[in-house]
Coordinates of N, CA and C in Angstrom, one line a residue:
M1 N 3.3 31.5 -18.9 CA 2.3 30.5 -19.4 C 2.8 29.1 -19.2
A2 N 4.1 28.8 -19.7 CA 4.6 27.5 -19.6 C 4.8 27.0 -18.1
E3 N 5.1 28.0 -17.2 CA 5.3 27.6 -15.8 C 3.9 27.1 -15.2
E4 N 2.8 27.7 -15.6 CA 1.5 27.3 -15.1 C 1.2 25.9 -15.5
G5 N 1.6 25.4 -16.7 CA 1.4 24.1 -17.1 C 2.2 23.1 -16.3
K6 N 3.4 23.5 -15.9 CA 4.3 22.6 -15.1 C 3.8 22.4 -13.7
V7 N 3.2 23.5 -13.2 CA 2.6 23.4 -11.8 C 1.5 22.5 -11.8
E8 N 0.6 22.5 -12.8 CA -0.5 21.6 -12.9 C -0.1 20.2 -13.1
E9 N 0.9 19.9 -13.9 CA 1.4 18.6 -14.2 C 2.1 18.0 -12.9
K10 N 2.6 18.8 -12.0 CA 3.3 18.3 -10.8 C 2.4 17.5 -10.0
D11 N 1.2 17.9 -9.8 CA 0.3 17.2 -8.9 C -0.8 16.4 -9.7
N12 N -0.6 16.2 -11.0 CA -1.6 15.5 -11.8 C -1.2 14.0 -11.7
F13 N -2.1 13.2 -11.0 CA -1.8 11.8 -10.8 C -2.6 11.0 -11.8
D14 N -3.2 11.6 -12.9 CA -3.9 10.8 -13.8 C -3.0 10.0 -14.8
V15 N -1.8 10.4 -14.9 CA -0.8 9.7 -15.7 C 0.4 9.4 -14.9
G16 N 1.2 8.4 -15.3 CA 2.4 8.1 -14.5 C 2.1 7.0 -13.5
P17 N 3.2 6.7 -12.7 CA 3.1 5.6 -11.7 C 2.0 5.8 -10.7
L18 N 1.8 7.0 -10.2 CA 0.8 7.2 -9.2 C -0.7 7.1 -9.7
S19 N -0.8 6.9 -11.0 CA -2.2 6.8 -11.6 C -2.9 5.5 -11.0
V20 N -2.1 4.5 -10.6 CA -2.6 3.3 -10.1 C -3.4 3.7 -8.8
L21 N -2.7 4.4 -7.9 CA -3.4 4.8 -6.7 C -4.6 5.8 -6.9
Q22 N -4.5 6.6 -7.9 CA -5.6 7.5 -8.3 C -6.8 6.7 -8.7
K23 N -6.6 5.7 -9.5 CA -7.7 4.9 -10.0 C -8.4 4.1 -8.8
C24 N -7.5 3.7 -7.9 CA -8.0 3.0 -6.7 C -8.9 3.8 -5.8
V25 N -8.5 5.1 -5.7 CA -9.2 6.0 -4.8 C -10.6 6.3 -5.5
K26 N -10.6 6.5 -6.8 CA -11.8 6.8 -7.6 C -12.8 5.6 -7.5
D27 N -12.2 4.4 -7.8 CA -13.1 3.2 -7.9 C -13.3 2.5 -6.5
N28 N -12.7 3.0 -5.5 CA -12.7 2.3 -4.1 C -12.4 0.9 -4.2
S29 N -11.3 0.6 -5.0 CA -10.9 -0.8 -5.2 C -9.7 -1.1 -4.3
Q30 N -9.5 -2.4 -4.1 CA -8.4 -2.8 -3.1 C -7.0 -2.8 -3.8
V31 N -6.0 -2.6 -3.0 CA -4.6 -2.7 -3.4 C -3.9 -3.7 -2.5
L32 N -2.9 -4.4 -3.1 CA -2.0 -5.2 -2.3 C -0.7 -4.5 -2.3
I33 N -0.2 -4.2 -1.1 CA 1.1 -3.4 -0.9 C 2.1 -4.3 -0.2
N34 N 3.3 -4.4 -0.9 CA 4.4 -5.1 -0.2 C 5.2 -4.0 0.5
C35 N 5.6 -4.3 1.7 CA 6.3 -3.3 2.5 C 7.7 -3.8 2.8
R36 N 8.5 -2.8 3.3 CA 9.9 -3.1 3.5 C 10.1 -4.1 4.7
N37 N 9.2 -4.1 5.6 CA 9.3 -5.1 6.8 C 8.8 -6.5 6.4
N38 N 8.7 -6.8 5.1 CA 8.4 -8.1 4.6 C 6.9 -8.4 5.0
R39 N 6.1 -7.4 5.1 CA 4.7 -7.6 5.4 C 3.9 -7.2 4.1
K40 N 2.7 -7.8 4.0 CA 1.8 -7.5 2.9 C 0.6 -6.8 3.5
I41 N 0.0 -5.8 2.8 CA -1.1 -5.1 3.2 C -2.2 -5.1 2.1
L42 N -3.4 -5.6 2.4 CA -4.5 -5.6 1.5 C -5.5 -4.6 2.1
A43 N -5.8 -3.6 1.3 CA -6.6 -2.5 1.9 C -7.2 -1.6 0.7
R44 N -8.1 -0.7 1.2 CA -8.7 0.3 0.2 C -8.0 1.6 0.5
V45 N -7.6 2.3 -0.6 CA -6.9 3.6 -0.5 C -7.9 4.7 -0.4
K46 N -7.9 5.5 0.6 CA -8.8 6.6 0.7 C -8.1 7.9 0.3
A47 N -6.8 8.0 0.5 CA -6.0 9.2 0.1 C -4.6 8.9 0.0
F48 N -3.8 9.7 -0.8 CA -2.4 9.5 -1.0 C -1.8 10.8 -1.4
D49 N -0.4 10.8 -1.3 CA 0.3 12.0 -1.9 C 1.4 11.5 -2.8
R50 N 2.2 12.5 -3.2 CA 3.3 12.2 -4.2 C 4.4 11.4 -3.6
H51 N 4.5 11.2 -2.2 CA 5.5 10.4 -1.6 C 5.0 9.0 -1.3
S52 N 3.9 8.7 -1.8 CA 3.2 7.4 -1.6 C 2.8 7.2 -0.1
N53 N 2.7 8.3 0.7 CA 2.0 8.2 2.0 C 0.5 7.9 1.7
M54 N -0.1 7.0 2.4 CA -1.5 6.6 2.1 C -2.3 6.5 3.4
V55 N -3.6 6.9 3.3 CA -4.6 6.6 4.3 C -5.4 5.4 3.8
L56 N -5.4 4.4 4.6 CA -6.0 3.1 4.2 C -7.1 2.8 5.1
E57 N -8.1 2.1 4.6 CA -9.3 1.6 5.3 C -9.5 0.1 5.1
N58 N -10.1 -0.6 6.0 CA -10.3 -2.0 6.0 C -9.0 -2.8 5.6
V59 N -8.0 -2.6 6.5 CA -6.7 -3.1 6.2 C -6.5 -4.5 6.8
R60 N -6.0 -5.4 6.0 CA -5.6 -6.7 6.4 C -4.1 -6.8 6.2
E61 N -3.4 -6.9 7.3 CA -1.9 -7.0 7.3 C -1.5 -8.4 7.5
M62 N -0.6 -8.9 6.6 CA -0.2 -10.3 6.6 C 1.3 -10.5 6.7
W63 N 1.8 -11.5 7.5 CA 3.2 -11.7 7.5 C 3.4 -13.2 8.0
T64 N 4.7 -13.6 7.9 CA 5.1 -14.9 8.3 C 6.1 -14.9 9.5
E65 N 5.9 -15.7 10.5 CA 6.8 -15.8 11.6 C 7.3 -17.2 11.8
L66 N 8.6 -17.2 12.2 CA 9.2 -18.5 12.6 C 9.0 -18.7 14.1
P67 N 8.6 -19.8 14.6 CA 8.4 -20.0 16.0 C 9.8 -19.9 16.8
H68 N 9.7 -19.4 18.0 CA 11.0 -19.1 18.8 C 11.4 -20.3 19.6
G69 N 10.7 -21.5 19.5 CA 11.0 -22.6 20.3 C 12.3 -23.3 19.9
G70 N 12.7 -24.3 20.6 CA 14.0 -25.0 20.4 C 14.0 -25.9 19.3
K71 N 12.9 -26.1 18.6 CA 12.9 -27.1 17.4 C 13.6 -26.4 16.3
K72 N 14.5 -27.2 15.6 CA 15.2 -26.7 14.5 C 14.3 -26.8 13.2
K73 N 13.4 -27.7 13.1 CA 12.6 -27.9 12.0 C 11.2 -27.3 12.2
A74 N 11.1 -26.2 12.8 CA 9.9 -25.5 13.1 C 9.3 -24.9 11.8
K75 N 8.1 -25.1 11.6 CA 7.4 -24.5 10.3 C 7.1 -23.1 10.5
A76 N 7.1 -22.3 9.4 CA 6.7 -20.9 9.5 C 5.2 -20.9 9.7
V77 N 4.8 -19.8 10.4 CA 3.4 -19.6 10.7 C 2.9 -18.3 10.0
N78 N 1.8 -18.4 9.2 CA 1.3 -17.3 8.6 C 0.4 -16.6 9.6
K79 N 0.5 -15.3 9.7 CA -0.3 -14.5 10.7 C -0.9 -13.3 9.9
D80 N -2.0 -12.8 10.5 CA -2.6 -11.6 9.9 C -3.4 -10.9 11.0
R81 N -3.7 -9.6 10.7 CA -4.6 -8.8 11.6 C -5.3 -7.8 10.8
F82 N -6.4 -7.4 11.4 CA -7.3 -6.4 10.8 C -7.2 -5.1 11.5
I83 N -7.1 -4.0 10.7 CA -7.0 -2.6 11.2 C -8.0 -1.8 10.4
S84 N -8.9 -1.1 11.1 CA -9.9 -0.4 10.4 C -9.4 0.9 9.6
K85 N -8.5 1.6 10.2 CA -7.9 2.8 9.5 C -6.4 2.8 9.8
M86 N -5.6 3.2 8.8 CA -4.2 3.2 8.9 C -3.6 4.3 8.1
F87 N -2.5 4.9 8.6 CA -1.7 5.8 7.8 C -0.4 5.1 7.5
L88 N -0.1 4.9 6.3 CA 1.1 4.2 5.8 C 2.1 5.2 5.3
R89 N 3.3 5.2 5.9 CA 4.3 6.2 5.4 C 4.9 5.6 4.1
G90 N 5.1 6.5 3.1 CA 5.5 6.1 1.8 C 6.9 5.5 1.7
D91 N 7.8 5.8 2.6 CA 9.1 5.2 2.5 C 9.2 3.7 2.8
S92 N 8.1 3.2 3.3 CA 8.1 1.7 3.6 C 7.4 0.9 2.5
V93 N 6.9 1.6 1.4 CA 6.3 1.0 0.3 C 7.3 0.5 -0.7
I94 N 7.2 -0.8 -1.1 CA 8.0 -1.3 -2.2 C 7.2 -1.5 -3.5
L95 N 6.0 -2.0 -3.4 CA 5.2 -2.4 -4.5 C 3.7 -2.2 -4.2
V96 N 3.0 -1.7 -5.2 CA 1.6 -1.5 -5.1 C 0.9 -2.2 -6.3
L97 N 0.0 -3.1 -6.0 CA -0.7 -3.8 -7.0 C -2.2 -3.6 -6.9
R98 N -2.9 -3.3 -8.0 CA -4.3 -3.0 -7.9 C -5.1 -4.3 -8.1
N99 N -6.1 -4.6 -7.3 CA -6.9 -5.8 -7.4 C -7.8 -5.6 -8.6
P100 N -7.8 -6.5 -9.6 CA -8.6 -6.3 -10.8 C -10.1 -6.4 -10.7
K101 N -10.6 -6.9 -9.5 CA -12.0 -7.0 -9.3 C -12.6 -5.6 -9.1

């Protein structure tokens, strides 16, 4: 009997840190994800697992680049791109924030 409860709790994402992703899937709300490659992702979560692997839709990826030119005082340039569907591997995720709207 006790083992059955443990199996159900193992994949119960209604409590704990993964509850943020669970709420986002249910509400179809946006998340802001900081990644290890110093990029930010603003997207809607369609599915996820316990490793924080995610299927994302309407993705906007944002990052900053320094120009490669010979100028020493070159300013950083903010860049972004749109991706309609994306699979994000969980080992690159640092932080997940839910958009309160």
